[in-house]
Coordinates of C-alpha atoms in Angstrom, one line a residue:
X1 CA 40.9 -9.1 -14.7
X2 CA 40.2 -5.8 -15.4
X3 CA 36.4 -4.4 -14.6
X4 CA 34.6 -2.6 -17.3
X5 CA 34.5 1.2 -16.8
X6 CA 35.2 4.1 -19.1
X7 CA 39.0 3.8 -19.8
X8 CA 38.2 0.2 -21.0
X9 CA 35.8 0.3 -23.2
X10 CA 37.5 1.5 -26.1
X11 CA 39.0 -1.9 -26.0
X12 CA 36.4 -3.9 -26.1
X13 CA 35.0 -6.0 -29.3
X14 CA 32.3 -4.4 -30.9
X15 CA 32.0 -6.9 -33.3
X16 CA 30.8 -9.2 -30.3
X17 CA 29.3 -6.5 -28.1
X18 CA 27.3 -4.1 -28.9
X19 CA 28.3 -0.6 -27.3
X20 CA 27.0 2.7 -26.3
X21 CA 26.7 5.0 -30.0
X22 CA 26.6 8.2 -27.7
X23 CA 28.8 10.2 -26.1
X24 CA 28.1 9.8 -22.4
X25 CA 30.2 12.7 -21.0
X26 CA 27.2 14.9 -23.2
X27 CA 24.5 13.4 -21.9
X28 CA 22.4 15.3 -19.3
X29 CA 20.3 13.2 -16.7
X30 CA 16.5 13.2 -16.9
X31 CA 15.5 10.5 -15.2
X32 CA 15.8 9.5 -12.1
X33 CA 14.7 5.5 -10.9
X34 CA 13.3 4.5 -7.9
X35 CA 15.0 1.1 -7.0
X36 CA 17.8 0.3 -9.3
X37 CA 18.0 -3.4 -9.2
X38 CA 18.8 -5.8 -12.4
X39 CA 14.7 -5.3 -13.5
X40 CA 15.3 -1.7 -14.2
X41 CA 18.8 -2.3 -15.8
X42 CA 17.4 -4.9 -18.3
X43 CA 14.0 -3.2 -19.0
X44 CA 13.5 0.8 -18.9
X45 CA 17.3 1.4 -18.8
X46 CA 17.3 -0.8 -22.2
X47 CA 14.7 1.3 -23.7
X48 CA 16.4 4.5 -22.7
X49 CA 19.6 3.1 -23.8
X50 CA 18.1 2.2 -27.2
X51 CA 16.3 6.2 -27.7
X52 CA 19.6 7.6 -26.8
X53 CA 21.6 5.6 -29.5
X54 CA 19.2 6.5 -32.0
X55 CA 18.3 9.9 -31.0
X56 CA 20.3 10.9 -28.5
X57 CA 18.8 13.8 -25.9
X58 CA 19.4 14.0 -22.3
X59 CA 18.1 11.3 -20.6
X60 CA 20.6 10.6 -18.3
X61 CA 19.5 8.1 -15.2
X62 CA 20.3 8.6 -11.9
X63 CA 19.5 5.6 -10.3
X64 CA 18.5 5.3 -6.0
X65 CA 18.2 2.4 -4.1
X66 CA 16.2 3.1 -1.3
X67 CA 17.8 0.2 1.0
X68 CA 21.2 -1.3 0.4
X69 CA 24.9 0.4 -1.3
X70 CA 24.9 -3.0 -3.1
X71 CA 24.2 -1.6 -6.6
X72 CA 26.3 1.7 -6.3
X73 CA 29.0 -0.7 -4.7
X74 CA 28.7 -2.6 -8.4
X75 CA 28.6 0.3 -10.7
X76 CA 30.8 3.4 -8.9
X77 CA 34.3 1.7 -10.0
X78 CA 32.3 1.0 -13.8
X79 CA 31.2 4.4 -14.7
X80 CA 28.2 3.5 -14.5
X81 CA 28.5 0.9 -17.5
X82 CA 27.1 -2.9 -17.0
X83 CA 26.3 -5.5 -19.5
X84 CA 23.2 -6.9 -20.4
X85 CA 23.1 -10.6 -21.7
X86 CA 20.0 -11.6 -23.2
X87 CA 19.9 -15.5 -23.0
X88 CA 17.7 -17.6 -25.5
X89 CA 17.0 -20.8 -26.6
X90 CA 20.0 -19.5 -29.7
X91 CA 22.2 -18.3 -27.6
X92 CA 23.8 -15.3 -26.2
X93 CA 23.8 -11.7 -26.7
X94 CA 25.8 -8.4 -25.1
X95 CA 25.4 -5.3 -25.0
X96 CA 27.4 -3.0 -22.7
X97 CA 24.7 -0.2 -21.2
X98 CA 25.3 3.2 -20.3
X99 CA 22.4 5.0 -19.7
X100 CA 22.9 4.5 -15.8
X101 CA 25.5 7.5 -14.6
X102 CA 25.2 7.6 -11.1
X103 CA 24.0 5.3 -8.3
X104 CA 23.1 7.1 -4.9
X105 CA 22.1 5.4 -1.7
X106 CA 18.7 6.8 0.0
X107 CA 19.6 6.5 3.4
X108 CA 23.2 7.7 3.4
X109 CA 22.0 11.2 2.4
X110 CA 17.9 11.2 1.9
X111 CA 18.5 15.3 1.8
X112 CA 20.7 14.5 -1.8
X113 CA 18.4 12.2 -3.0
X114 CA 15.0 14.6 -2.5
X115 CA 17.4 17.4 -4.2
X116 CA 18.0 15.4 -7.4
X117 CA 14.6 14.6 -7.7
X118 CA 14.0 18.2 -7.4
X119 CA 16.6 19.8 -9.7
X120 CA 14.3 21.0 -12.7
X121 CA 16.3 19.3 -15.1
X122 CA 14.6 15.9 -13.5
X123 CA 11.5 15.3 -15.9
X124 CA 10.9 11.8 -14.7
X125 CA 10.9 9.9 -11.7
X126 CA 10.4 6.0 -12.2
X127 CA 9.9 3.3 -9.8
X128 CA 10.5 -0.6 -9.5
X129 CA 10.4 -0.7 -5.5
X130 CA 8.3 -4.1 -5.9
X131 CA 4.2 -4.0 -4.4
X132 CA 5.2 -4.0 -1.4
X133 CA 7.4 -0.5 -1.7
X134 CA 3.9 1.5 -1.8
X135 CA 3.4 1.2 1.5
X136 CA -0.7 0.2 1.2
X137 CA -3.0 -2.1 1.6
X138 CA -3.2 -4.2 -1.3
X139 CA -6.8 -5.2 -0.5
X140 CA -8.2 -1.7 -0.9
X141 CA -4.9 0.1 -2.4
X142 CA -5.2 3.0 0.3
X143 CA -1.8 3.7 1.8
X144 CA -1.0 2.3 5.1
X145 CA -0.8 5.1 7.7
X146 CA 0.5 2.9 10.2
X147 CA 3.4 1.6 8.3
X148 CA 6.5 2.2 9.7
X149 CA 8.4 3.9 7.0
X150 CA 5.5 6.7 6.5
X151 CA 4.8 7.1 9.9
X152 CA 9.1 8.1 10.2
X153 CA 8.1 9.9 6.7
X154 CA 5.4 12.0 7.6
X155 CA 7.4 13.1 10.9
X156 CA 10.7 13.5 9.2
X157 CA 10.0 14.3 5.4
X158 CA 13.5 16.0 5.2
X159 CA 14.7 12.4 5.7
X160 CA 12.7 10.2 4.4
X161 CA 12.8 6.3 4.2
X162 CA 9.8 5.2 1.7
X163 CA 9.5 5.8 -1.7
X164 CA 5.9 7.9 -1.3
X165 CA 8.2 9.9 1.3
X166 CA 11.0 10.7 -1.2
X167 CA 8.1 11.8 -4.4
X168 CA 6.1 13.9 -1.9
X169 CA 9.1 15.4 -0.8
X170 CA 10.8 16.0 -4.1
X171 CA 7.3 17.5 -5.3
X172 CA 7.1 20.0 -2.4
X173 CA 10.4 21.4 -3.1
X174 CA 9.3 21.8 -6.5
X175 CA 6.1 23.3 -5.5
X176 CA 7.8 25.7 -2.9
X177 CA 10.5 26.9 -5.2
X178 CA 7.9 27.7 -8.3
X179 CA 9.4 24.6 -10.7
X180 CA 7.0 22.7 -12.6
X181 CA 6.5 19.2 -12.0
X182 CA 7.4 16.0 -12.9
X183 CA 6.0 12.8 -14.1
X184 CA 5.9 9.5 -12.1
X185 CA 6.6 6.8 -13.9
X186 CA 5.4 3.4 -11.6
X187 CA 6.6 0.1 -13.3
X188 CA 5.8 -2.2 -11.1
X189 CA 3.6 -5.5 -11.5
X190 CA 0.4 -3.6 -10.0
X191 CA -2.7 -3.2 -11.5
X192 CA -3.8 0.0 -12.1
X193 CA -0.3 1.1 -11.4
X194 CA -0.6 4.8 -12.1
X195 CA -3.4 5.0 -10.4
X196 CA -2.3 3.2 -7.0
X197 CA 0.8 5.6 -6.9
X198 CA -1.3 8.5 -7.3
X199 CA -3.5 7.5 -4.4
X200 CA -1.2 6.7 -2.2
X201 CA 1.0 9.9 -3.5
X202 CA -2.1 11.8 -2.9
X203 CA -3.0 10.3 0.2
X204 CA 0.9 11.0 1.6
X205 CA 0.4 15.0 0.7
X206 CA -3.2 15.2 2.7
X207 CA -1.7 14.4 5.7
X208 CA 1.5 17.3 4.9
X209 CA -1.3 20.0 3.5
X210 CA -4.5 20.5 1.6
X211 CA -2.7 23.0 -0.3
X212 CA 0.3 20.5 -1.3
X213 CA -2.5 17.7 -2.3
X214 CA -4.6 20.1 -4.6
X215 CA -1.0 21.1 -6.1
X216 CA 0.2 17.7 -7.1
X217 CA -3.2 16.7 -8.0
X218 CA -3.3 19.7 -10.4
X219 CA -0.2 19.4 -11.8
X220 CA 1.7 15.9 -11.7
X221 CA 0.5 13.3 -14.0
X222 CA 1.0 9.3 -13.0
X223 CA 0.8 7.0 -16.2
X224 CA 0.2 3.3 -16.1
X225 CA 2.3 0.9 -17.6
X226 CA 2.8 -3.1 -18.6
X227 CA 6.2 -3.9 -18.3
X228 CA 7.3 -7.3 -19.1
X229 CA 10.8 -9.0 -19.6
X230 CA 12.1 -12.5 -17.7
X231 CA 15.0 -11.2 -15.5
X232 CA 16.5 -13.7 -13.0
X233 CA 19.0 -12.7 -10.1
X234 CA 22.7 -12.4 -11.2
X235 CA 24.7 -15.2 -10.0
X236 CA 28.8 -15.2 -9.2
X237 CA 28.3 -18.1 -12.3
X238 CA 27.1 -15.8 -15.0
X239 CA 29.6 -12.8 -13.2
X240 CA 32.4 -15.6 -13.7
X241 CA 31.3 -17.1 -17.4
X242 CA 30.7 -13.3 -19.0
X243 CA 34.0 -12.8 -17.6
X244 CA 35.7 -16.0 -19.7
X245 CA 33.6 -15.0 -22.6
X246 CA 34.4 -11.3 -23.1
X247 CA 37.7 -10.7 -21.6
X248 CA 36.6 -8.2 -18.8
X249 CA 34.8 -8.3 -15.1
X250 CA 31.7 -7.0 -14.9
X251 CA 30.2 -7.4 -10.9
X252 CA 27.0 -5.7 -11.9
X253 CA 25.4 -7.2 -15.4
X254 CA 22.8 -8.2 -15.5
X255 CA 20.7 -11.9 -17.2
X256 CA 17.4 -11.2 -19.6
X257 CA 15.3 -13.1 -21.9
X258 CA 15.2 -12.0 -25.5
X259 CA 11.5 -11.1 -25.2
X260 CA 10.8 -7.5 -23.6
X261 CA 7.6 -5.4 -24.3
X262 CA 6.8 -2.1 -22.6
X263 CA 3.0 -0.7 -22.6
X264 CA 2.4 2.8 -21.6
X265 CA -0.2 5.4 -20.6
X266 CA 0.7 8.7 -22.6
X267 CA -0.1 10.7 -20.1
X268 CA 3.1 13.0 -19.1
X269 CA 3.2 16.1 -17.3
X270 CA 7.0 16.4 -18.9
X271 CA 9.2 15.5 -21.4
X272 CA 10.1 12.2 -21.7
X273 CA 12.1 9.9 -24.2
X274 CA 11.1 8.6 -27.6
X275 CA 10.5 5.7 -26.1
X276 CA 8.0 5.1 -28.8
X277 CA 10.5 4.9 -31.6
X278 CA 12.4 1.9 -29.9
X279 CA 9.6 -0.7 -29.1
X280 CA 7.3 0.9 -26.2
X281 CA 4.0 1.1 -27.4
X282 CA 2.3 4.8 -25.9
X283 CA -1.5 4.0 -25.6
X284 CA -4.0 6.0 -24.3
X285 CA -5.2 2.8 -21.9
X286 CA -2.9 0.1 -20.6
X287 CA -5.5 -2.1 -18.8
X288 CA -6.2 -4.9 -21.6
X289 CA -2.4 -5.5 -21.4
X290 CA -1.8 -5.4 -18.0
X291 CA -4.8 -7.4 -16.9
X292 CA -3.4 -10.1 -19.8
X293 CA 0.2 -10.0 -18.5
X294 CA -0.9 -9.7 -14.6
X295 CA -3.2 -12.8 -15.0
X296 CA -1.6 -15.2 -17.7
X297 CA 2.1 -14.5 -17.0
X298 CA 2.3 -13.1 -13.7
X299 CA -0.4 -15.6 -12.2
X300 CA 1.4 -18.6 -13.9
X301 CA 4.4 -17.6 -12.6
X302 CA 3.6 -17.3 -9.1
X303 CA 1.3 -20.8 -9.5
X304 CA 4.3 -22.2 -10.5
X305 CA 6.8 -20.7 -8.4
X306 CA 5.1 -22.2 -5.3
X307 CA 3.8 -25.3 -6.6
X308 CA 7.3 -26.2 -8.1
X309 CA 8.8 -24.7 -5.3
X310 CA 7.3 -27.2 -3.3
X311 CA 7.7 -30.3 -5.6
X312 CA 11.7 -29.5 -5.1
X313 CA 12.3 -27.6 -8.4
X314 CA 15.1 -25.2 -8.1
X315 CA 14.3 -22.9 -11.3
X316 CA 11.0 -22.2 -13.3
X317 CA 12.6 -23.5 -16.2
X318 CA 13.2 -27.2 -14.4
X319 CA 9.4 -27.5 -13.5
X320 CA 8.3 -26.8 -17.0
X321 CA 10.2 -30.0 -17.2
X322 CA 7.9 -32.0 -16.0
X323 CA 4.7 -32.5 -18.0
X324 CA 2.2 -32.5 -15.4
X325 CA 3.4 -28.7 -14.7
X326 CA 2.8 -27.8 -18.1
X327 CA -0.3 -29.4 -18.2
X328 CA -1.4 -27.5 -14.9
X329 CA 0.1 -24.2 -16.6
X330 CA -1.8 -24.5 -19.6
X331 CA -5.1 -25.8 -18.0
X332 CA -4.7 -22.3 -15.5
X333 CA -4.4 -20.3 -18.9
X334 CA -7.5 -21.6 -20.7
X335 CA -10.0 -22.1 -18.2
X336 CA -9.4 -20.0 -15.6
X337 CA -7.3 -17.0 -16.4
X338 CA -7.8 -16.4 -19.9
X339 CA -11.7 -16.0 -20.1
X340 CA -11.2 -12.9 -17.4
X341 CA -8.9 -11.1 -19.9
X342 CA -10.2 -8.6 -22.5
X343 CA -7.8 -9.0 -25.6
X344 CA -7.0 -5.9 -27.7
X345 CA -8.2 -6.0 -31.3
X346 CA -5.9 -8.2 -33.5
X347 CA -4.2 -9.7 -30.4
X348 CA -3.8 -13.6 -31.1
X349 CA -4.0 -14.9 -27.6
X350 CA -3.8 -18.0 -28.1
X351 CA -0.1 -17.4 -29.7
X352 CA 0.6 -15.3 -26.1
X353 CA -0.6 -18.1 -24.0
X354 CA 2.3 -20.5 -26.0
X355 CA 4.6 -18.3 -26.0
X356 CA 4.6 -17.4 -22.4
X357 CA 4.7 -21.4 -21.7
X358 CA 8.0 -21.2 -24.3
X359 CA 9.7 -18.2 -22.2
X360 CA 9.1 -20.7 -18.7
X361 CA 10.6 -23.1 -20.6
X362 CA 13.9 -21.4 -21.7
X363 CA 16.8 -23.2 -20.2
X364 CA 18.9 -20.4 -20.7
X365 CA 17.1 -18.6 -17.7
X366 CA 18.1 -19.6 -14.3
X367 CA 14.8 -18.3 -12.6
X368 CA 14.8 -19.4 -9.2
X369 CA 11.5 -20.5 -8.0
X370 CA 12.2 -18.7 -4.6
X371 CA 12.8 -15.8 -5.7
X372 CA 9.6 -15.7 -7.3
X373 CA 7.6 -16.7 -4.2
X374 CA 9.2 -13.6 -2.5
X375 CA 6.4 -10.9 -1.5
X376 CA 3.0 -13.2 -1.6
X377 CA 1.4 -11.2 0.8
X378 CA 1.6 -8.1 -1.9
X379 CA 1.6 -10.2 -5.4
X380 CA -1.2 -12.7 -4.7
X381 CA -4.4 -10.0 -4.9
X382 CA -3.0 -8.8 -8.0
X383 CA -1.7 -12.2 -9.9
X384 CA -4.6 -14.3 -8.7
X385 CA -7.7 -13.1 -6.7
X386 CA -8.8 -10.5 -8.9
X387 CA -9.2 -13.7 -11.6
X388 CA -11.2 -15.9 -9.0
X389 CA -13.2 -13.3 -8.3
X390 CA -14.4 -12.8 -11.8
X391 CA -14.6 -16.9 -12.0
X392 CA -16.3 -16.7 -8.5
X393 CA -19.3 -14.3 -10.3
X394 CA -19.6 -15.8 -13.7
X395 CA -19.5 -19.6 -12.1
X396 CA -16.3 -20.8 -13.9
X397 CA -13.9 -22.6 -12.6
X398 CA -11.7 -22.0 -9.8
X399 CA -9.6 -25.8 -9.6
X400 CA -6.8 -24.3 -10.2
X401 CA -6.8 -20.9 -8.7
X402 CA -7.0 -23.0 -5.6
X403 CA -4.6 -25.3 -5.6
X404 CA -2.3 -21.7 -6.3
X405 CA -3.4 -20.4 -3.0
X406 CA -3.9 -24.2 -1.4
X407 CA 0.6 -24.1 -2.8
X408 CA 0.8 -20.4 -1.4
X409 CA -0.3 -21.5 2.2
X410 CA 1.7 -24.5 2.3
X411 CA 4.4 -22.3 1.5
X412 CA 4.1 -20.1 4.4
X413 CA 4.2 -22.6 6.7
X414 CA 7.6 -22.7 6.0
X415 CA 7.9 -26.1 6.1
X416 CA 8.2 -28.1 2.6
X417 CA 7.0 -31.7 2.2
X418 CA 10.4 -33.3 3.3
X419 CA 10.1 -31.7 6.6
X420 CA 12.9 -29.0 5.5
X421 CA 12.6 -24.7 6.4
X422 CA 11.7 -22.5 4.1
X423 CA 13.2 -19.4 4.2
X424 CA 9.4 -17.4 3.4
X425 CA 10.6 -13.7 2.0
X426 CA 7.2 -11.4 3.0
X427 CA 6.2 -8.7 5.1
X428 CA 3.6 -10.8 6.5
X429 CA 6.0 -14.0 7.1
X430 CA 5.9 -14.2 10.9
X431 CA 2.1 -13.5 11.1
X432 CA 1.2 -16.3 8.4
X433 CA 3.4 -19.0 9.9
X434 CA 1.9 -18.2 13.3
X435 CA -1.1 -18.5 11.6
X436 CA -0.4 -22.1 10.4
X437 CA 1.1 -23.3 13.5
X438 CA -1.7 -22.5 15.7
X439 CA -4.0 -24.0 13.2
X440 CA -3.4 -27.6 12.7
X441 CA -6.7 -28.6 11.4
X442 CA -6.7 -28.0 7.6
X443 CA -10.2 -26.4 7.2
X444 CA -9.4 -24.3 10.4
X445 CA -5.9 -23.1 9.2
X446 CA -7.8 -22.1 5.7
X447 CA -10.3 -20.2 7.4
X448 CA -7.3 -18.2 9.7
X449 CA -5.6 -17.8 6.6
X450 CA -8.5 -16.1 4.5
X451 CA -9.3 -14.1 7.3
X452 CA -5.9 -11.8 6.7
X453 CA -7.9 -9.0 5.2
X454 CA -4.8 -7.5 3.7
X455 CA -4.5 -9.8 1.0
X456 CA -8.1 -11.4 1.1
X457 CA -10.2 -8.4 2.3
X458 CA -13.5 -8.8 3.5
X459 CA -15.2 -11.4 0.7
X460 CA -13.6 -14.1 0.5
X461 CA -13.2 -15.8 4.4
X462 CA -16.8 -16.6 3.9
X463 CA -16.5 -18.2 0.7
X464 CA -17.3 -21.8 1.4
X465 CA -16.5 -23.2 -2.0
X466 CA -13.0 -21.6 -2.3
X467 CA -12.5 -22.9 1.2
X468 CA -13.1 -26.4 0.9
X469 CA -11.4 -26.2 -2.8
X470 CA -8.3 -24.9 -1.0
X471 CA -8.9 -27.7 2.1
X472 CA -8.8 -30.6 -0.4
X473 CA -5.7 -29.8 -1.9
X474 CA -3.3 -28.9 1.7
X475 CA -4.8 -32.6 2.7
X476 CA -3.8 -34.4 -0.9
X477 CA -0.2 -32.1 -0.3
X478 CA -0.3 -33.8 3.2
X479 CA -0.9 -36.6 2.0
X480 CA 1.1 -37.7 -0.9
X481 CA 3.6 -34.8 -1.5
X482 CA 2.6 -31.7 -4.0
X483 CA 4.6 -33.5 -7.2
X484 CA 2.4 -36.4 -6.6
X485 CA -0.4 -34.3 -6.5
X486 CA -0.4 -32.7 -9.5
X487 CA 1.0 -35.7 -12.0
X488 CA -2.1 -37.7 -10.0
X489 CA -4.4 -35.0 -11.0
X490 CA -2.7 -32.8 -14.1
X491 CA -1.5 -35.2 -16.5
X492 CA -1.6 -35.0 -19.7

């Protein structure tokens, strides 16, 4: 079977798919994206997609993975082009993508890469490197001079290996050669994202000059955003069942959900897209979004992703089979999460709250649990401690916040309740299972566990309630299984 490239897609069915309206040999890039994995291909490359269809422009993107060749390895033979399925509880969508038109690889030529990001015609530079590709401390948010990739950086910022090494690079060749700068574009699930990227962007360029600092700081903007949009990891089974459906091979589309929404600051230092004009919605503050989608849809998820993980559910969609779990889901959205979030004028939150349980429930998403659990160590102070906290101060309820972390730390054991590994994905893995192993005792292992000031800073080891809240639920796990658990406790 033929893969999709250029050359093909004149022959494809646009009566079935819905194709580029722009001629891609005109368009210039613009952008360039941090971390180019299926995320960025279903959300920010879709908006762009969209803006150039309608308006055209030259917002080209030149996408960089900063680790593997696997994505350039999918789209070099396609032009670029990949197909993006939107899955819903209807059916199926296509739409063939070609905003994408070129995937380099950091590490096989760092120079290239800090030279594109440089060229003047580059108005943007995005990022989805995940929390734990800014390099800091997700307790305080100040970058982590002692990480390994900025200490290489900061020795060898010809080459570098980190994202903060590539923008502070980029931005000192613009400085040094009298270009303006560009705008940094974080889209990660971060609060505050701007504002963290800064910091750490800030805190990178101290350490080169106090001249290079004051620079960026005077003339680089860094907008937050919300971005939002269920997108699973691509399977060799949706590679294989596009392929019967639409005639062509395609070894780098990518699987969404019908929903997407995209909130952000309008703060640019550049041009940028219209991205306005295709469903973004430019504010002048992003924080009542992203504290709504960090805390109802990102905390659910994790909640779930462990718990379910746990109770031997392969996909988020198969626990929000079982009614307990959507019991426990909606009980986390109304009495714990929901009374920390601030909802904008005319926002029906209530409607939100459904509809997020709807989206975990659509069988046409194959979201793997496991992947979700990837990255705790990075995704819990952000999805779930900046909520107990506020509970912790206004004496709500933390029930189940707990049983979240009390899932988390079972987790990271990496052992499950049938005695089976876990293959734990996080930068802290080895340190956290060392943890648990030399910690038997439940309320001692709790304590060793809050005491990893990275994710838990200095407050919360010497929270007693939260302790013994997270105690009682590892010994009802140890005792009759984490499914048991939470029908015995969550149903409806």
């Amino acid at each position: 079977m033929k893969r999709i490239n250029n050359d093909l897609l004149a022959s494809v069915d646009s009566s079935a798919i819905q194709l580029p309206q722009y001629d891609r040999a005109g368009v210039k890039p613009g952008i360039v994206h941090l971390g180019i994995g299926a995320f960025h291909r279903a959300h920010q490359a879709f908006y762009t997609e969209a803006v150039l269809n309608q308006f055209g422009g030259d917002w080209g993107i030149i996408g960089c993975s900063l680790r593997s060749a696997s994505v350039k390895t999918q789209l070099a033979e396609q032009d670029g082009l990949y197909t993006l399925v939107e899955r819903g509880p209807e059916g199926e969508k296509f739409q063939i993508m070609g905003a994408v038109q070129q995937v380099v690889v950091g590490p096989e030529d760092p120079a290239a890469l800090v030279a594109i990001m440089a060229n003047p015609q580059t108005q943007i530079v995005s990022l989805t490197v995940t929390e734990k590709g800014y390099c800091h401390d997700p307790a305080t948010g100040n970058l982590n001079l002692s990480h390994p990739d900025i200490q290489h950086d900061l020795g060898n910022l010809n080459a570098p290996k980190s994202a903060i090494g590539y923008i502070v690079a980029a931005l000192l060749a613009r400085k040094e050669s009298g270009q303006s700068s560009f705008t940094v574009l974080s889209c990660d699930n971060l609060p505050n994202n701007g504002e963290v990227l800064e910091k750490v962007v800030l805190q990178f360029a101290k350490q080169v000059s106090a001249e290079l600092c004051e620079w960026v700081s005077a003339h680089t903007k860094f907008p937050s955003t919300m971005i939002d949009r269920i997108v699973p990891a691509t399977t060799d089974s949706d590679r294989a069942d596009l392929e019967a459906k639409v005639g062509y091979r395609d070894e780098g589309m990518v699987v969404a959900e019908p929903f997407t929404q995209w909130v952000i600051e309008d703060k640019f230092c550049s041009a940028r897209p219209q991205w306005e004009q295709v469903g973004a919605l430019l504010v002048e503050d992003v924080t009542a979004f992203e504290k709504m989608k960090l805390r109802l849809l990102n905390g659910s998820h994790s909640m779930l992703a462990y718990a379910g993980y746990l109770a031997g559910f392969e996909t988020i969609s198969d626990v929000m089979t079982e009614p307990a779990f959507v019991e426990l889901c909606k009980k986390f959205m109304d009495t714990e999460a929901g009374p920390t979030v601030k909802t904008p004028d005319g926002f029906d939150i209530e409607d939100y709250k459904k509809q997020l349980r709807d989206r975990f429930a659509n069988p046409g998403l194959k979201h793997r649990t496991w992947q979700i659990a990837m990255d705790g160590s990075q995704k819990v102070p952000q999805r779930l401690l900046e909520t107990l906290r506020e509970q912790l101060a206004s004496g709500g309820s933390i029930e189940v916040i707990s049983l979240a972390i009390a899932a988390w730390f079972k987790y990271v054991s990496a052992v499950d309740d049938a005695g089976n590994a876990i293959d734990v994905q996080d930068p802290l893995a080895a340190r956290l299972k060392s943890l648990c192993d030399s910690h038997p005792n439940t309320s001692e292992r709790v304590a060793a566990l809050l005491g990893v000031k990275e994710v838990f800073g200095e407050d919360l080891v010497g929270c007693s309630a939260f302790a013994a809240a997270i105690s009682a639920w590892l010994d009802a796990f140890a005792k009759q299984g984490v499914l048991a658990t939470i029908k015995q406790s969550f149903s409806a």
